[in-house]
Short mmCIF file of C-alpha atoms in Angstrom, two decimals:
data_model
loop_
_atom_site.label_atom_id
_atom_site.label_comp_id
_atom_site.label_asym_id
_atom_site.label_seq_id
_atom_site.Cartn_x
_atom_site.Cartn_y
_atom_site.Cartn_z
CA MET N 1 0.33 -0.17 -0.12
CA ARG N 2 2.53 2.51 1.07
CA THR N 3 4.74 1.41 -1.90
CA PHE N 4 1.87 1.94 -4.26
CA LEU N 5 1.26 5.58 -2.93
CA SER N 6 5.11 6.34 -3.01
CA VAL N 7 5.23 5.41 -6.54
CA LEU N 8 1.96 7.15 -7.54
CA ILE N 9 3.22 10.50 -5.80
CA PHE N 10 6.75 10.21 -7.49
CA LEU N 11 5.06 9.51 -11.02
CA LEU N 12 2.98 12.69 -10.54
CA PHE N 13 5.48 15.06 -9.65
CA SER N 14 8.13 13.62 -12.10
CA ASN N 15 5.45 13.87 -14.92
CA ASN N 16 4.74 17.55 -13.79
CA THR N 17 8.40 18.46 -13.77
CA LEU N 18 9.28 16.74 -17.02
CA GLN N 19 6.30 18.50 -18.90
CA ALA N 20 7.38 21.87 -17.37
CA GLU N 21 11.17 21.04 -18.60
CA SER N 22 9.69 20.08 -22.09
CA ASP N 23 7.63 23.13 -22.58
CA THR N 24 10.61 25.55 -21.42
CA GLN N 25 12.96 23.76 -23.87
CA ILE N 26 10.62 24.08 -26.94
CA LYS N 27 10.07 27.45 -26.19
CA GLN N 28 13.95 28.37 -25.97
CA GLU N 29 14.40 26.44 -29.42
CA ALA N 30 11.13 28.23 -30.81
CA THR N 31 12.61 31.76 -29.94
CA GLU N 32 15.95 30.71 -31.63
CA ILE N 33 14.19 29.76 -34.84
CA VAL N 34 12.49 33.23 -34.69
CA LYS N 35 15.73 35.01 -34.18
CA LYS N 36 17.41 32.91 -36.96
CA TRP N 37 14.44 34.00 -39.46
CA ASN N 38 14.93 37.65 -38.52
CA ASN N 39 18.82 37.46 -39.07
CA SER N 40 18.46 35.73 -42.51
CA PHE N 41 16.08 38.22 -43.58
CA ASN N 42 18.35 41.31 -42.74
CA ASN N 43 21.25 39.47 -44.07
CA LYS N 44 19.49 38.63 -47.18
CA ASP N 45 20.21 34.96 -46.82
CA ILE N 46 18.00 33.39 -49.30
CA PRO N 47 19.27 29.58 -48.77
CA ALA N 48 18.81 29.74 -45.10
CA LEU N 49 15.40 31.31 -45.45
CA ARG N 50 14.21 28.31 -47.93
CA THR N 51 15.72 25.87 -45.32
CA LEU N 52 13.61 27.55 -42.59
CA PHE N 53 10.19 27.64 -44.59
CA GLY N 54 8.39 24.30 -44.72
CA PRO N 55 6.87 22.97 -47.90
CA THR N 56 3.63 24.68 -47.46
CA VAL N 57 3.25 27.98 -45.76
CA TYR N 58 0.29 29.92 -44.52
CA TYR N 59 1.51 33.31 -45.62
CA TYR N 60 -0.33 36.33 -44.80
CA GLY N 61 -3.82 35.17 -45.61
CA THR N 62 -2.75 32.68 -48.30
CA ASN N 63 -1.39 29.02 -48.62
CA LEU N 64 1.93 28.80 -50.57
CA ASN N 65 4.19 26.48 -51.34
CA ASN N 66 7.90 27.21 -50.27
CA ASN N 67 9.21 28.36 -53.77
CA GLU N 68 6.46 30.76 -53.93
CA VAL N 69 7.15 32.24 -50.23
CA ILE N 70 10.77 32.59 -51.26
CA ILE N 71 10.07 34.39 -54.53
CA ASP N 72 8.01 37.09 -52.56
CA ILE N 73 10.92 37.35 -49.98
CA GLU N 74 13.37 38.00 -52.70
CA ARG N 75 11.27 40.93 -54.32
CA GLN N 76 11.09 42.44 -50.98
CA LEU N 77 14.69 42.24 -50.52
CA LEU N 78 15.39 43.96 -53.80
CA THR N 79 14.19 47.23 -52.08
CA SER N 80 16.00 48.68 -48.89
CA TYR N 81 13.98 46.26 -46.58
CA ASN N 82 14.92 45.69 -43.12
CA GLN N 83 13.24 44.36 -39.98
CA LEU N 84 13.62 44.67 -36.05
CA ILE N 85 12.04 42.46 -33.56
CA LYS N 86 10.87 45.22 -30.73
CA SER N 87 9.34 43.10 -28.19
CA ASP N 88 9.78 39.56 -26.44
CA ILE N 89 8.69 36.83 -28.09
CA GLU N 90 5.67 34.99 -26.82
CA VAL N 91 5.20 31.25 -27.54
CA SER N 92 2.18 29.28 -27.32
CA PHE N 93 1.06 25.81 -28.22
CA TYR N 94 -2.06 24.53 -30.56
CA THR N 95 -3.72 20.96 -30.45
CA THR N 96 -2.46 20.40 -34.00
CA GLY N 97 1.14 20.65 -32.73
CA ILE N 98 1.60 24.11 -34.23
CA ILE N 99 3.84 26.50 -32.12
CA LYS N 100 2.82 30.07 -32.50
CA CYS N 101 5.38 32.68 -31.92
CA GLU N 102 4.15 36.33 -31.40
CA PHE N 103 6.19 39.39 -31.48
CA ILE N 104 6.17 43.12 -32.39
CA LYS N 105 7.99 43.45 -35.79
CA GLU N 106 9.24 46.83 -36.79
CA VAL N 107 9.64 47.46 -40.61
CA PHE N 108 11.89 49.76 -42.28
CA VAL N 109 11.10 50.23 -46.08
CA LYS N 110 12.21 53.21 -48.25
CA GLY N 111 12.94 55.39 -45.28
CA LYS N 112 9.62 54.73 -43.55
CA ARG N 113 9.03 52.67 -40.30
CA LYS N 114 6.26 50.85 -39.20
CA SER N 115 5.21 48.21 -36.36
CA TYR N 116 3.31 45.19 -36.80
CA PRO N 117 1.94 42.66 -34.29
CA SER N 118 3.37 39.78 -36.18
CA TYR N 119 3.81 35.94 -35.58
CA LEU N 120 5.45 32.82 -37.10
CA LEU N 121 3.87 29.27 -36.87
CA LEU N 122 6.23 26.49 -36.27
CA LEU N 123 6.02 22.71 -36.60
CA LYS N 124 8.43 20.43 -34.82
CA THR N 125 9.19 17.13 -36.90
CA GLY N 126 11.46 14.98 -34.95
CA SER N 127 14.23 17.54 -33.84
CA GLU N 128 13.66 19.94 -36.67
CA TYR N 129 11.74 23.16 -36.80
CA SER N 130 9.92 24.15 -39.79
CA ILE N 131 8.06 27.57 -40.37
CA THR N 132 4.44 26.72 -41.64
CA GLY N 133 2.96 30.32 -41.13
CA GLU N 134 4.09 33.72 -41.34
CA SER N 135 1.58 36.87 -41.01
CA ASP N 136 0.51 39.63 -38.79
CA GLU N 137 -2.82 40.56 -37.16
CA ILE N 138 -3.31 43.28 -39.61
CA SER N 139 -3.01 41.08 -42.72
CA ASP N 140 -5.14 38.49 -41.17
CA LYS N 141 -8.14 41.13 -40.69
CA ASN N 142 -7.74 42.28 -44.05
CA THR N 143 -7.92 38.86 -45.71
CA ASN N 144 -10.19 37.27 -42.98
CA GLY N 145 -7.35 34.65 -42.75
CA ASN N 146 -8.05 33.75 -39.02
CA ASN N 147 -11.59 32.78 -39.55
CA ASN N 148 -11.16 31.17 -42.99
CA ILE N 149 -7.72 29.92 -43.99
CA GLY N 150 -6.47 29.47 -40.60
CA LEU N 151 -9.58 27.44 -39.20
CA GLU N 152 -9.81 25.45 -42.45
CA SER N 153 -6.19 24.24 -42.25
CA GLY N 154 -6.64 23.25 -38.61
CA MET N 155 -3.60 25.56 -37.61
CA TYR N 156 -5.55 28.11 -35.48
CA ILE N 157 -7.31 26.01 -32.96
CA GLU N 158 -5.35 26.66 -29.87
CA ARG N 159 -5.43 23.47 -27.66
CA GLU N 160 -7.11 23.94 -24.24
CA SER N 161 -4.19 22.11 -22.59
CA LYS N 162 -1.21 20.40 -23.62
CA PHE N 163 -1.73 17.97 -20.89
CA SER N 164 -5.73 17.47 -20.57
CA TRP N 165 -5.22 13.65 -20.73
CA PHE N 166 -2.34 13.88 -18.09
CA LEU N 167 -4.69 15.80 -15.85
CA VAL N 168 -7.58 13.31 -16.31
CA VAL N 169 -5.28 10.35 -15.35
CA THR N 170 -3.81 12.31 -12.46
CA PHE N 171 -7.25 13.10 -11.16
CA LEU N 172 -8.32 9.65 -11.41
CA LEU N 173 -5.14 8.33 -9.77
CA THR N 174 -5.57 10.73 -6.86
CA ILE N 175 -9.07 9.50 -6.46
CA LEU N 176 -8.00 5.86 -6.10
CA GLY N 177 -5.06 6.84 -4.03
CA PHE N 178 -7.79 8.44 -1.29
CA TYR N 179 -10.02 5.47 -1.79
CA LEU N 180 -6.95 3.00 -0.93
CA VAL N 181 -5.68 5.22 1.94
CA PHE N 182 -9.52 5.30 3.36
CA ARG N 183 -9.93 1.37 2.96
CA GLU N 184 -6.40 1.10 4.74
CA PHE N 185 -7.65 3.38 7.64
CA LYS N 186 -10.85 1.63 7.90
CA LYS N 187 -9.32 -1.83 7.99
CA LYS N 188 -6.96 -0.77 10.96
CA SER N 189 -9.78 1.03 12.63
CA ASN N 190 -11.96 -1.83 12.78
CA LYS N 191 -8.93 -4.33 13.86
CA SER N 192 -8.02 -1.53 16.68
CA ASN N 193 -11.57 -1.45 17.79
CA ASP N 194 -11.90 -5.35 17.81
CA ASN N 195 -8.80 -5.41 20.03
CA TYR N 196 -9.92 -2.83 22.22
CA LEU N 197 -13.33 -4.59 23.01
CA ALA N 198 -11.55 -7.70 23.54
CA GLU N 199 -9.02 -5.87 26.13
CA ALA N 200 -12.32 -4.27 27.66
CA LYS N 201 -14.00 -7.56 28.25
CA ILE N 202 -10.85 -8.86 30.23
CA THR N 203 -10.44 -5.92 31.89
CA SER N 204 -14.23 -5.72 33.18
CA ASN N 205 -13.60 -9.04 34.87
CA GLN N 206 -10.78 -7.72 37.05
CA THR N 207 -11.11 -5.94 40.37
CA PHE N 208 -9.84 -2.47 41.14
CA LYS N 209 -7.48 -4.01 43.31
CA ASN N 210 -5.52 -5.98 40.45
CA ARG N 211 -5.87 -3.08 38.13
CA PRO N 212 -2.50 -1.19 37.33
CA THR N 213 -2.14 2.23 38.92
CA PHE N 214 -0.46 5.02 37.34
CA PHE N 215 -0.23 7.30 40.49
CA PRO N 216 3.40 7.85 41.72
CA SER N 217 4.34 5.84 44.55
CA GLU N 218 5.42 7.63 47.92
CA SER N 219 9.05 6.47 47.25
CA GLU N 220 8.73 8.21 43.72
CA LYS N 221 7.32 11.51 45.22
CA GLY N 222 10.08 11.54 47.67
CA HIS N 223 12.74 11.04 45.03
CA ASP N 224 11.04 13.96 42.70
CA PHE N 225 11.33 16.29 45.88
CA GLU N 226 15.01 15.26 46.35
CA LYS N 227 15.92 16.00 42.68
CA PHE N 228 14.20 19.41 43.30
CA VAL N 229 16.45 19.99 46.19
CA VAL N 230 19.61 18.76 44.49
CA ASP N 231 19.25 21.00 41.59
CA ARG N 232 19.34 24.02 43.87
CA PHE N 233 23.03 23.29 45.14
CA LYS N 234 25.55 24.81 43.30
CA LYS N 235 28.36 22.24 42.14
CA GLU N 236 30.81 24.90 42.52
CA TYR N 237 30.58 25.00 46.24
CA PHE N 238 28.61 21.82 47.13
CA ILE N 239 29.90 18.34 46.57
CA LEU N 240 27.34 15.66 47.02
CA LYS N 241 28.96 12.69 48.74
CA HIS N 242 26.02 10.60 49.64
CA TRP N 243 22.42 10.54 48.29
CA ARG N 244 20.52 7.86 50.02
CA SER N 245 17.13 7.22 48.69
CA ASP N 246 14.84 4.85 50.72
CA LYS N 247 15.01 1.24 49.40
CA MET N 248 13.11 -1.66 50.51
CA HIS N 249 12.33 -5.03 49.20
CA ASN N 250 10.06 -7.48 51.36
CA GLY N 251 10.71 -5.72 54.49
CA ILE N 252 14.42 -5.81 53.94
CA SER N 253 16.20 -2.01 53.58
CA PRO N 254 19.87 -1.04 53.83
CA ASP N 255 20.80 0.39 57.27
CA SER N 256 21.74 3.86 55.07
CA ASN N 257 17.96 4.20 55.10
CA LYS N 258 17.86 5.51 58.70
CA TYR N 259 20.16 8.46 57.76
CA PRO N 260 19.52 11.74 55.94
CA ASP N 261 18.84 11.60 52.39
CA LEU N 262 21.82 13.97 51.23
CA GLU N 263 25.06 14.67 52.23
CA TYR N 264 27.28 17.68 51.11
CA ASP N 265 30.91 18.91 51.61
CA PHE N 266 30.58 22.83 51.42
CA LYS N 267 34.13 24.23 50.27
CA THR N 268 35.11 27.91 49.59
CA LYS N 269 38.53 29.48 49.73
CA SER N 270 37.88 30.66 53.10
CA ALA N 271 35.48 28.09 54.64
CA LYS N 272 34.50 24.49 54.77
CA ALA N 273 31.63 22.40 56.38
CA LYS N 274 29.77 19.02 56.07
CA ILE N 275 26.12 19.56 56.04
CA ALA N 276 23.33 16.79 55.69
CA ILE N 277 19.82 17.09 54.12
CA GLU N 278 16.67 15.24 55.06
CA CYS N 279 13.98 15.87 52.42
CA LYS N 280 10.06 15.49 53.12
CA TRP N 281 7.32 16.68 50.94
CA ARG N 282 3.53 16.81 51.83
CA SER N 283 0.70 17.32 49.51
CA GLY N 284 -0.62 20.06 52.35
CA PHE N 285 -0.96 20.76 55.92
CA ASP N 286 -3.76 18.78 57.79
CA ASP N 287 -5.76 21.10 59.98
CA GLY N 288 -2.50 23.47 60.25
CA LYS N 289 0.09 20.98 60.98
CA ILE N 290 2.07 17.81 59.53
CA GLU N 291 3.74 14.91 60.77
CA TRP N 292 7.15 14.93 59.07
CA ALA N 293 8.72 11.91 60.95
CA LYS N 294 8.83 9.42 63.69
CA ASP N 295 10.46 9.63 66.99
CA TYR N 296 13.21 6.83 66.19
CA GLN N 297 13.72 8.66 62.89
CA ILE N 298 14.69 11.83 64.62
CA LYS N 299 16.91 10.19 66.99
CA ASN N 300 18.77 8.42 64.11
CA TYR N 301 19.30 11.94 62.37
CA ILE N 302 20.81 13.00 65.83
CA HIS N 303 22.99 10.32 66.15
CA TYR N 304 24.28 10.33 62.63
CA LYS N 305 25.23 14.04 63.25
CA LYS N 306 27.42 13.40 66.17
CA GLU N 307 29.05 9.88 64.82
CA ASN N 308 29.82 11.27 61.05
CA GLY N 309 31.26 14.86 62.10
CA VAL N 310 28.48 16.62 60.43
CA ASP N 311 28.42 20.27 61.20
CA VAL N 312 24.55 20.90 60.77
CA VAL N 313 21.48 18.86 59.73
CA PHE N 314 18.78 20.58 57.90
CA VAL N 315 15.18 19.29 57.28
CA LEU N 316 13.74 20.54 53.99
CA ILE N 317 9.99 20.18 53.95
CA GLY N 318 8.02 20.64 50.71
CA ILE N 319 4.30 21.70 50.84
CA GLY N 320 1.69 21.67 47.96
CA GLY N 321 2.11 21.81 44.46
CA MET N 322 4.22 18.54 42.99
CA PRO N 323 7.25 17.29 44.56
CA ASN N 324 9.20 18.48 41.74
CA TYR N 325 8.01 22.02 42.11
CA PRO N 326 6.33 22.55 45.82
CA ASP N 327 4.24 25.39 46.43
CA GLU N 328 5.96 26.20 49.57
CA LEU N 329 9.41 25.41 50.90
CA TYR N 330 10.61 25.30 54.57
CA ILE N 331 14.37 24.93 55.66
CA ILE N 332 14.57 24.10 59.36
CA PRO N 333 17.79 23.05 61.17
CA LEU N 334 17.25 19.84 62.73
CA GLU N 335 18.57 21.01 66.12
CA GLU N 336 15.63 23.63 66.21
CA ILE N 337 12.96 20.73 65.90
CA THR N 338 11.55 19.32 69.21
CA SER N 339 8.75 17.26 67.75
CA THR N 340 7.39 15.04 65.20
CA ILE N 341 4.49 17.21 64.67
CA LEU N 342 5.14 20.73 62.96
CA TYR N 343 2.60 23.46 63.03
CA LYS N 344 2.52 25.92 60.13
CA LYS N 345 2.53 29.01 62.21
CA SER N 346 5.47 27.84 64.22
CA ILE N 347 7.55 27.34 61.00
CA THR N 348 6.52 30.25 59.14
CA LYS N 349 9.96 31.93 59.86
CA TYR N 350 11.77 29.17 58.17
CA GLN N 351 9.93 29.52 54.97
CA ARG N 352 11.96 30.18 51.73
CA PHE N 353 10.09 32.16 49.11
CA SER N 354 12.68 31.90 46.35
CA LYS N 355 13.12 28.72 44.23
CA SER N 356 16.76 29.84 43.21
CA SER N 357 19.95 28.20 44.47
CA PHE N 358 20.65 27.69 48.08
CA PHE N 359 23.23 29.95 49.91
CA PHE N 360 25.07 28.40 53.08
CA ASN N 361 26.57 30.85 55.61
CA PRO N 362 29.31 28.90 57.39
CA ASP N 363 29.62 31.33 60.11
CA TYR N 364 25.86 31.17 61.15
CA ARG N 365 25.54 27.81 59.93
CA THR N 366 22.37 28.78 58.09
CA LEU N 367 20.94 27.67 54.84
CA THR N 368 18.75 30.07 52.88
#
């Protein structure tokens, strides 16, 4: 199916391109014939003119043979005849294969100058062109040439479109292409619906308990908040030494789970310190308070600080919003927390309103 459409599109575009290139080439060649005809006239080159004209020529309202045309041209050239093409050469095509080249011809005869809306009719046979007509609009009007001789000879019937059949075929192929695409889409749609109904039937027999959930787990929420916190420590000053995410399987967890989540070495040219961060995210305050930890966890954090030479432990609490971008952020030194329950009104002074990078003051041991 896709191969067919690809071939169809290729043929349509390639044919259009080839037709356009063919027209352009023919117009260029026809223009050169007109220029050659004009130069031969001015150079009085009778042999060249005889070669240019075809066996039969529509010549200013009359059909003449090649020899009769040349005799008339020789008569003109006995005088001080000269001509000049003053305009661009417009090329058009006819259903009979005739190519019409229109231009303004300025004629000099016996010191007088006149301009005529003229044209040549060309016919291409193989790779050769021959002039099958020479006239101008004034002569045609005077001799009724357009209405009689031209139409009778079939030379003046302008074709509606050189590629009319091509357009018809293109249209039919396009309709066929749309039909095949629609049929393929409908087939896939029906198959998709069948699969959906089959899956729905199976799912309807499942309980909510067995259905997969797409909500993040508590550990995933915690990890997202940790990433939010880590992003705000500048690597130029804070070297991350440990990142402990809570891990557990069938009740088995590493001993490091009881320690703070993050541990940093803070270094500048004039100061250094070791700090630890415990990250907690809650969706909101419950009646103006949250439980941020259990008693044993607080004891573990205090023990960890003493045993590992940590200068200060901070508890970072995110409230509301999303774990990776909370609405509120609180930075509380562990040593200033005395309970597992924190009230919003009591921790307001620790709220950090900026979401930019953290700044640690080693003298006051504050993180802002």
